[in-house]
């Protein structure tokens, strides 16, 4: 059994340490700071018996009406990628097997979640393949290359197909093109 906890800006549990929201952490432009922060978060989560964290959020936020903007590292794919990789390294450490004071990172949310139709949470993401590849895929690709071990599909649909059953997205892109071998 893999117990999981939420940890986008600290361990989201009674007595957990809370750091500034992701959008504020990203404004530091300091990936080393994020790695240190998420090392602390990993220790707290692991001390309570969980092995998996539902973080980092590597959504690129492109619609300010969307109510989850603060959970992201912003609108720039490069910044989101850089901070997402730092968070993965903080949570998991530099190598596998997983050290006793670390947790497996879960990338959230694959993909297009940050540009929903009309800014509504879980709304359809009517995004072209070109924009998906240029804007939304790079943070996930970078975090997969940094050895993230889990991916949570987004709640929305892309081109009428819910992300959690989107074979093109999860098999062709995530597993095929990005080489992801972890848990979905």
mmCIF file of C-alpha atoms in Angstrom:
data_model
loop_
_atom_site.group_PDB
_atom_site.id
_atom_site.type_symbol
_atom_site.label_atom_id
_atom_site.label_comp_id
_atom_site.label_asym_id
_atom_site.label_seq_id
_atom_site.Cartn_x
_atom_site.Cartn_y
_atom_site.Cartn_z
ATOM 1 C CA UNK A 1 0.000 0.000 0.000
ATOM 2 C CA UNK A 2 1.265 3.467 -0.885
ATOM 3 C CA UNK A 3 -0.136 6.080 1.466
ATOM 4 C CA UNK A 4 -0.117 9.575 0.028
ATOM 5 C CA UNK A 5 -0.294 13.109 1.346
ATOM 6 C CA UNK A 6 -0.780 16.539 -0.193
ATOM 7 C CA UNK A 7 2.307 18.738 -0.229
ATOM 8 C CA UNK A 8 2.183 21.560 -2.806
ATOM 9 C CA UNK A 9 3.668 24.119 -0.385
ATOM 10 C CA UNK A 10 4.176 22.094 2.768
ATOM 11 C CA UNK A 11 2.660 19.045 4.391
ATOM 12 C CA UNK A 12 -1.079 19.708 4.257
ATOM 13 C CA UNK A 13 -1.838 18.131 7.617
ATOM 14 C CA UNK A 14 -2.337 19.217 11.200
ATOM 15 C CA UNK A 15 1.030 20.327 12.545
ATOM 16 C CA UNK A 16 2.698 20.327 9.130
ATOM 17 C CA UNK A 17 5.027 23.144 8.139
ATOM 18 C CA UNK A 18 3.486 25.464 5.564
ATOM 19 C CA UNK A 19 5.612 27.523 3.206
ATOM 20 C CA UNK A 20 4.383 30.247 0.833
ATOM 21 C CA UNK A 21 2.099 29.143 -1.986
ATOM 22 C CA UNK A 22 3.779 27.868 -5.160
ATOM 23 C CA UNK A 23 3.246 31.119 -7.077
ATOM 24 C CA UNK A 24 5.152 32.986 -4.335
ATOM 25 C CA UNK A 25 7.916 30.366 -4.247
ATOM 26 C CA UNK A 26 8.281 30.689 -8.016
ATOM 27 C CA UNK A 27 8.697 34.456 -7.709
ATOM 28 C CA UNK A 28 11.957 33.780 -5.864
ATOM 29 C CA UNK A 29 13.459 32.353 -9.092
ATOM 30 C CA UNK A 30 15.548 30.216 -6.719
ATOM 31 C CA UNK A 31 15.354 26.475 -7.512
ATOM 32 C CA UNK A 32 17.890 25.645 -4.784
ATOM 33 C CA UNK A 33 15.527 27.216 -2.229
ATOM 34 C CA UNK A 34 12.655 25.067 -3.516
ATOM 35 C CA UNK A 35 14.774 21.938 -3.326
ATOM 36 C CA UNK A 36 15.615 22.702 0.320
ATOM 37 C CA UNK A 37 11.963 23.472 1.146
ATOM 38 C CA UNK A 38 10.676 20.239 -0.359
ATOM 39 C CA UNK A 39 13.389 18.233 1.386
ATOM 40 C CA UNK A 40 11.848 19.464 4.660
ATOM 41 C CA UNK A 41 8.340 18.664 3.407
ATOM 42 C CA UNK A 42 9.443 15.158 2.369
ATOM 43 C CA UNK A 43 10.879 14.487 5.834
ATOM 44 C CA UNK A 44 7.626 15.554 7.516
ATOM 45 C CA UNK A 45 5.470 13.428 5.229
ATOM 46 C CA UNK A 46 7.687 10.368 5.535
ATOM 47 C CA UNK A 47 7.824 10.738 9.333
ATOM 48 C CA UNK A 48 4.042 10.255 9.339
ATOM 49 C CA UNK A 49 4.302 7.048 7.339
ATOM 50 C CA UNK A 50 3.439 8.111 3.782
ATOM 51 C CA UNK A 51 5.642 7.296 0.802
ATOM 52 C CA UNK A 52 3.992 9.394 -1.916
ATOM 53 C CA UNK A 53 3.219 13.109 -2.163
ATOM 54 C CA UNK A 54 0.651 14.681 -4.475
ATOM 55 C CA UNK A 55 3.017 17.404 -5.682
ATOM 56 C CA UNK A 56 4.565 19.268 -7.395
ATOM 57 C CA UNK A 57 1.943 21.074 -9.444
ATOM 58 C CA UNK A 58 3.561 21.561 -12.851
ATOM 59 C CA UNK A 59 0.520 23.078 -14.519
ATOM 60 C CA UNK A 60 1.265 26.140 -16.599
ATOM 61 C CA UNK A 61 -1.355 28.707 -15.565
ATOM 62 C CA UNK A 62 -2.556 30.722 -18.540
ATOM 63 C CA UNK A 63 -5.963 32.008 -17.466
ATOM 64 C CA UNK A 64 -5.991 34.281 -14.408
ATOM 65 C CA UNK A 65 -9.702 33.560 -13.877
ATOM 66 C CA UNK A 66 -8.821 29.978 -12.970
ATOM 67 C CA UNK A 67 -9.226 29.541 -9.224
ATOM 68 C CA UNK A 68 -6.137 27.374 -8.713
ATOM 69 C CA UNK A 69 -3.555 29.809 -10.080
ATOM 70 C CA UNK A 70 -1.766 30.072 -6.705
ATOM 71 C CA UNK A 71 -0.969 26.328 -6.786
ATOM 72 C CA UNK A 72 1.211 26.767 -9.863
ATOM 73 C CA UNK A 73 4.660 28.150 -10.550
ATOM 74 C CA UNK A 74 3.117 30.569 -13.061
ATOM 75 C CA UNK A 75 2.608 31.107 -16.751
ATOM 76 C CA UNK A 76 6.139 30.596 -18.067
ATOM 77 C CA UNK A 77 6.960 27.019 -19.167
ATOM 78 C CA UNK A 78 10.675 27.487 -18.426
ATOM 79 C CA UNK A 79 10.093 28.728 -14.880
ATOM 80 C CA UNK A 80 7.488 26.043 -14.185
ATOM 81 C CA UNK A 81 9.894 23.400 -15.516
ATOM 82 C CA UNK A 82 12.818 24.646 -13.427
ATOM 83 C CA UNK A 83 10.814 24.860 -10.211
ATOM 84 C CA UNK A 84 9.085 21.534 -10.861
ATOM 85 C CA UNK A 85 12.432 19.767 -11.261
ATOM 86 C CA UNK A 86 13.705 21.371 -8.028
ATOM 87 C CA UNK A 87 10.599 20.165 -6.178
ATOM 88 C CA UNK A 88 11.025 16.610 -7.512
ATOM 89 C CA UNK A 89 14.655 16.583 -6.357
ATOM 90 C CA UNK A 90 13.643 17.909 -2.946
ATOM 91 C CA UNK A 91 10.941 15.297 -2.480
ATOM 92 C CA UNK A 92 12.794 12.268 -3.828
ATOM 93 C CA UNK A 93 16.468 13.060 -3.366
ATOM 94 C CA UNK A 94 19.133 12.599 -6.028
ATOM 95 C CA UNK A 95 18.879 8.835 -6.577
ATOM 96 C CA UNK A 96 16.682 5.781 -6.233
ATOM 97 C CA UNK A 97 15.956 3.647 -4.306
ATOM 98 C CA UNK A 98 14.073 6.167 -2.249
ATOM 99 C CA UNK A 99 15.997 7.285 0.869
ATOM 100 C CA UNK A 100 14.219 6.797 4.218
ATOM 101 C CA UNK A 101 13.561 10.536 4.607
ATOM 102 C CA UNK A 102 12.113 11.115 1.120
ATOM 103 C CA UNK A 103 8.839 10.526 -0.729
ATOM 104 C CA UNK A 104 7.892 9.783 -4.316
ATOM 105 C CA UNK A 105 6.753 12.896 -6.222
ATOM 106 C CA UNK A 106 3.489 12.966 -8.189
ATOM 107 C CA UNK A 107 3.367 15.452 -11.053
ATOM 108 C CA UNK A 108 0.046 17.279 -11.224
ATOM 109 C CA UNK A 109 -1.871 17.627 -13.557
ATOM 110 C CA UNK A 110 -1.241 16.138 -16.997
ATOM 111 C CA UNK A 111 -2.283 18.536 -18.791
ATOM 112 C CA UNK A 112 -3.906 21.762 -19.888
ATOM 113 C CA UNK A 113 -5.495 22.156 -16.458
ATOM 114 C CA UNK A 114 -4.215 25.747 -16.213
ATOM 115 C CA UNK A 115 -6.069 27.030 -19.274
ATOM 116 C CA UNK A 116 -9.616 25.770 -18.877
ATOM 117 C CA UNK A 117 -12.485 27.068 -20.953
ATOM 118 C CA UNK A 118 -13.879 30.260 -19.355
ATOM 119 C CA UNK A 119 -11.459 29.893 -16.428
ATOM 120 C CA UNK A 120 -13.654 27.273 -14.787
ATOM 121 C CA UNK A 121 -11.928 24.623 -12.712
ATOM 122 C CA UNK A 122 -12.001 21.230 -14.457
ATOM 123 C CA UNK A 123 -13.419 22.879 -17.578
ATOM 124 C CA UNK A 124 -12.455 21.509 -20.991
ATOM 125 C CA UNK A 125 -9.072 22.607 -22.305
ATOM 126 C CA UNK A 126 -9.552 23.546 -25.928
ATOM 127 C CA UNK A 127 -5.854 23.733 -26.738
ATOM 128 C CA UNK A 128 -4.112 22.886 -30.004
ATOM 129 C CA UNK A 129 -1.439 20.198 -30.125
ATOM 130 C CA UNK A 130 1.146 22.866 -30.940
ATOM 131 C CA UNK A 131 0.362 24.817 -27.748
ATOM 132 C CA UNK A 132 0.291 21.603 -25.725
ATOM 133 C CA UNK A 133 3.766 20.749 -27.007
ATOM 134 C CA UNK A 134 5.239 24.259 -26.666
ATOM 135 C CA UNK A 135 3.643 25.369 -23.388
ATOM 136 C CA UNK A 136 2.047 22.550 -21.384
ATOM 137 C CA UNK A 137 4.226 19.475 -22.006
ATOM 138 C CA UNK A 138 7.703 20.934 -21.212
ATOM 139 C CA UNK A 139 7.284 21.065 -17.386
ATOM 140 C CA UNK A 140 6.087 17.448 -17.248
ATOM 141 C CA UNK A 141 8.834 16.370 -19.627
ATOM 142 C CA UNK A 142 11.505 18.072 -17.493
ATOM 143 C CA UNK A 143 10.161 16.548 -14.263
ATOM 144 C CA UNK A 144 9.955 13.090 -15.863
ATOM 145 C CA UNK A 145 13.599 13.501 -16.926
ATOM 146 C CA UNK A 146 14.357 14.380 -13.267
ATOM 147 C CA UNK A 147 12.973 10.923 -12.361
ATOM 148 C CA UNK A 148 9.524 11.815 -10.980
ATOM 149 C CA UNK A 149 7.838 8.522 -10.153
ATOM 150 C CA UNK A 150 4.105 9.302 -10.492
ATOM 151 C CA UNK A 151 1.819 11.427 -12.649
ATOM 152 C CA UNK A 152 -1.763 12.489 -11.915
ATOM 153 C CA UNK A 153 -3.826 13.105 -15.048
ATOM 154 C CA UNK A 154 -5.716 16.393 -15.092
ATOM 155 C CA UNK A 155 -9.422 16.595 -14.329
ATOM 156 C CA UNK A 156 -10.288 18.224 -17.618
ATOM 157 C CA UNK A 157 -10.745 16.894 -21.095
ATOM 158 C CA UNK A 158 -8.675 17.709 -24.146
ATOM 159 C CA UNK A 159 -10.347 17.629 -27.541
ATOM 160 C CA UNK A 160 -13.369 15.936 -25.947
ATOM 161 C CA UNK A 161 -11.385 13.107 -24.301
ATOM 162 C CA UNK A 162 -11.056 13.063 -20.485
ATOM 163 C CA UNK A 163 -7.361 13.192 -19.573
ATOM 164 C CA UNK A 164 -7.502 10.128 -17.317
ATOM 165 C CA UNK A 165 -8.512 7.918 -20.268
ATOM 166 C CA UNK A 166 -6.653 9.794 -23.010
ATOM 167 C CA UNK A 167 -4.464 7.136 -24.623
ATOM 168 C CA UNK A 168 -2.680 9.677 -26.840
ATOM 169 C CA UNK A 169 -1.785 11.830 -23.828
ATOM 170 C CA UNK A 170 -0.857 9.125 -21.315
ATOM 171 C CA UNK A 171 0.556 6.390 -23.534
ATOM 172 C CA UNK A 172 1.832 8.025 -26.725
ATOM 173 C CA UNK A 173 3.114 11.269 -25.176
ATOM 174 C CA UNK A 174 3.841 10.519 -21.505
ATOM 175 C CA UNK A 175 5.100 6.934 -21.771
ATOM 176 C CA UNK A 176 6.235 6.951 -25.413
ATOM 177 C CA UNK A 177 7.745 10.364 -26.120
ATOM 178 C CA UNK A 178 8.682 11.352 -22.564
ATOM 179 C CA UNK A 179 9.794 7.861 -21.521
ATOM 180 C CA UNK A 180 7.839 7.833 -18.262
ATOM 181 C CA UNK A 181 7.939 4.455 -16.515
ATOM 182 C CA UNK A 182 6.254 5.310 -13.190
ATOM 183 C CA UNK A 183 2.708 5.134 -11.871
ATOM 184 C CA UNK A 184 -0.199 7.014 -13.441
#
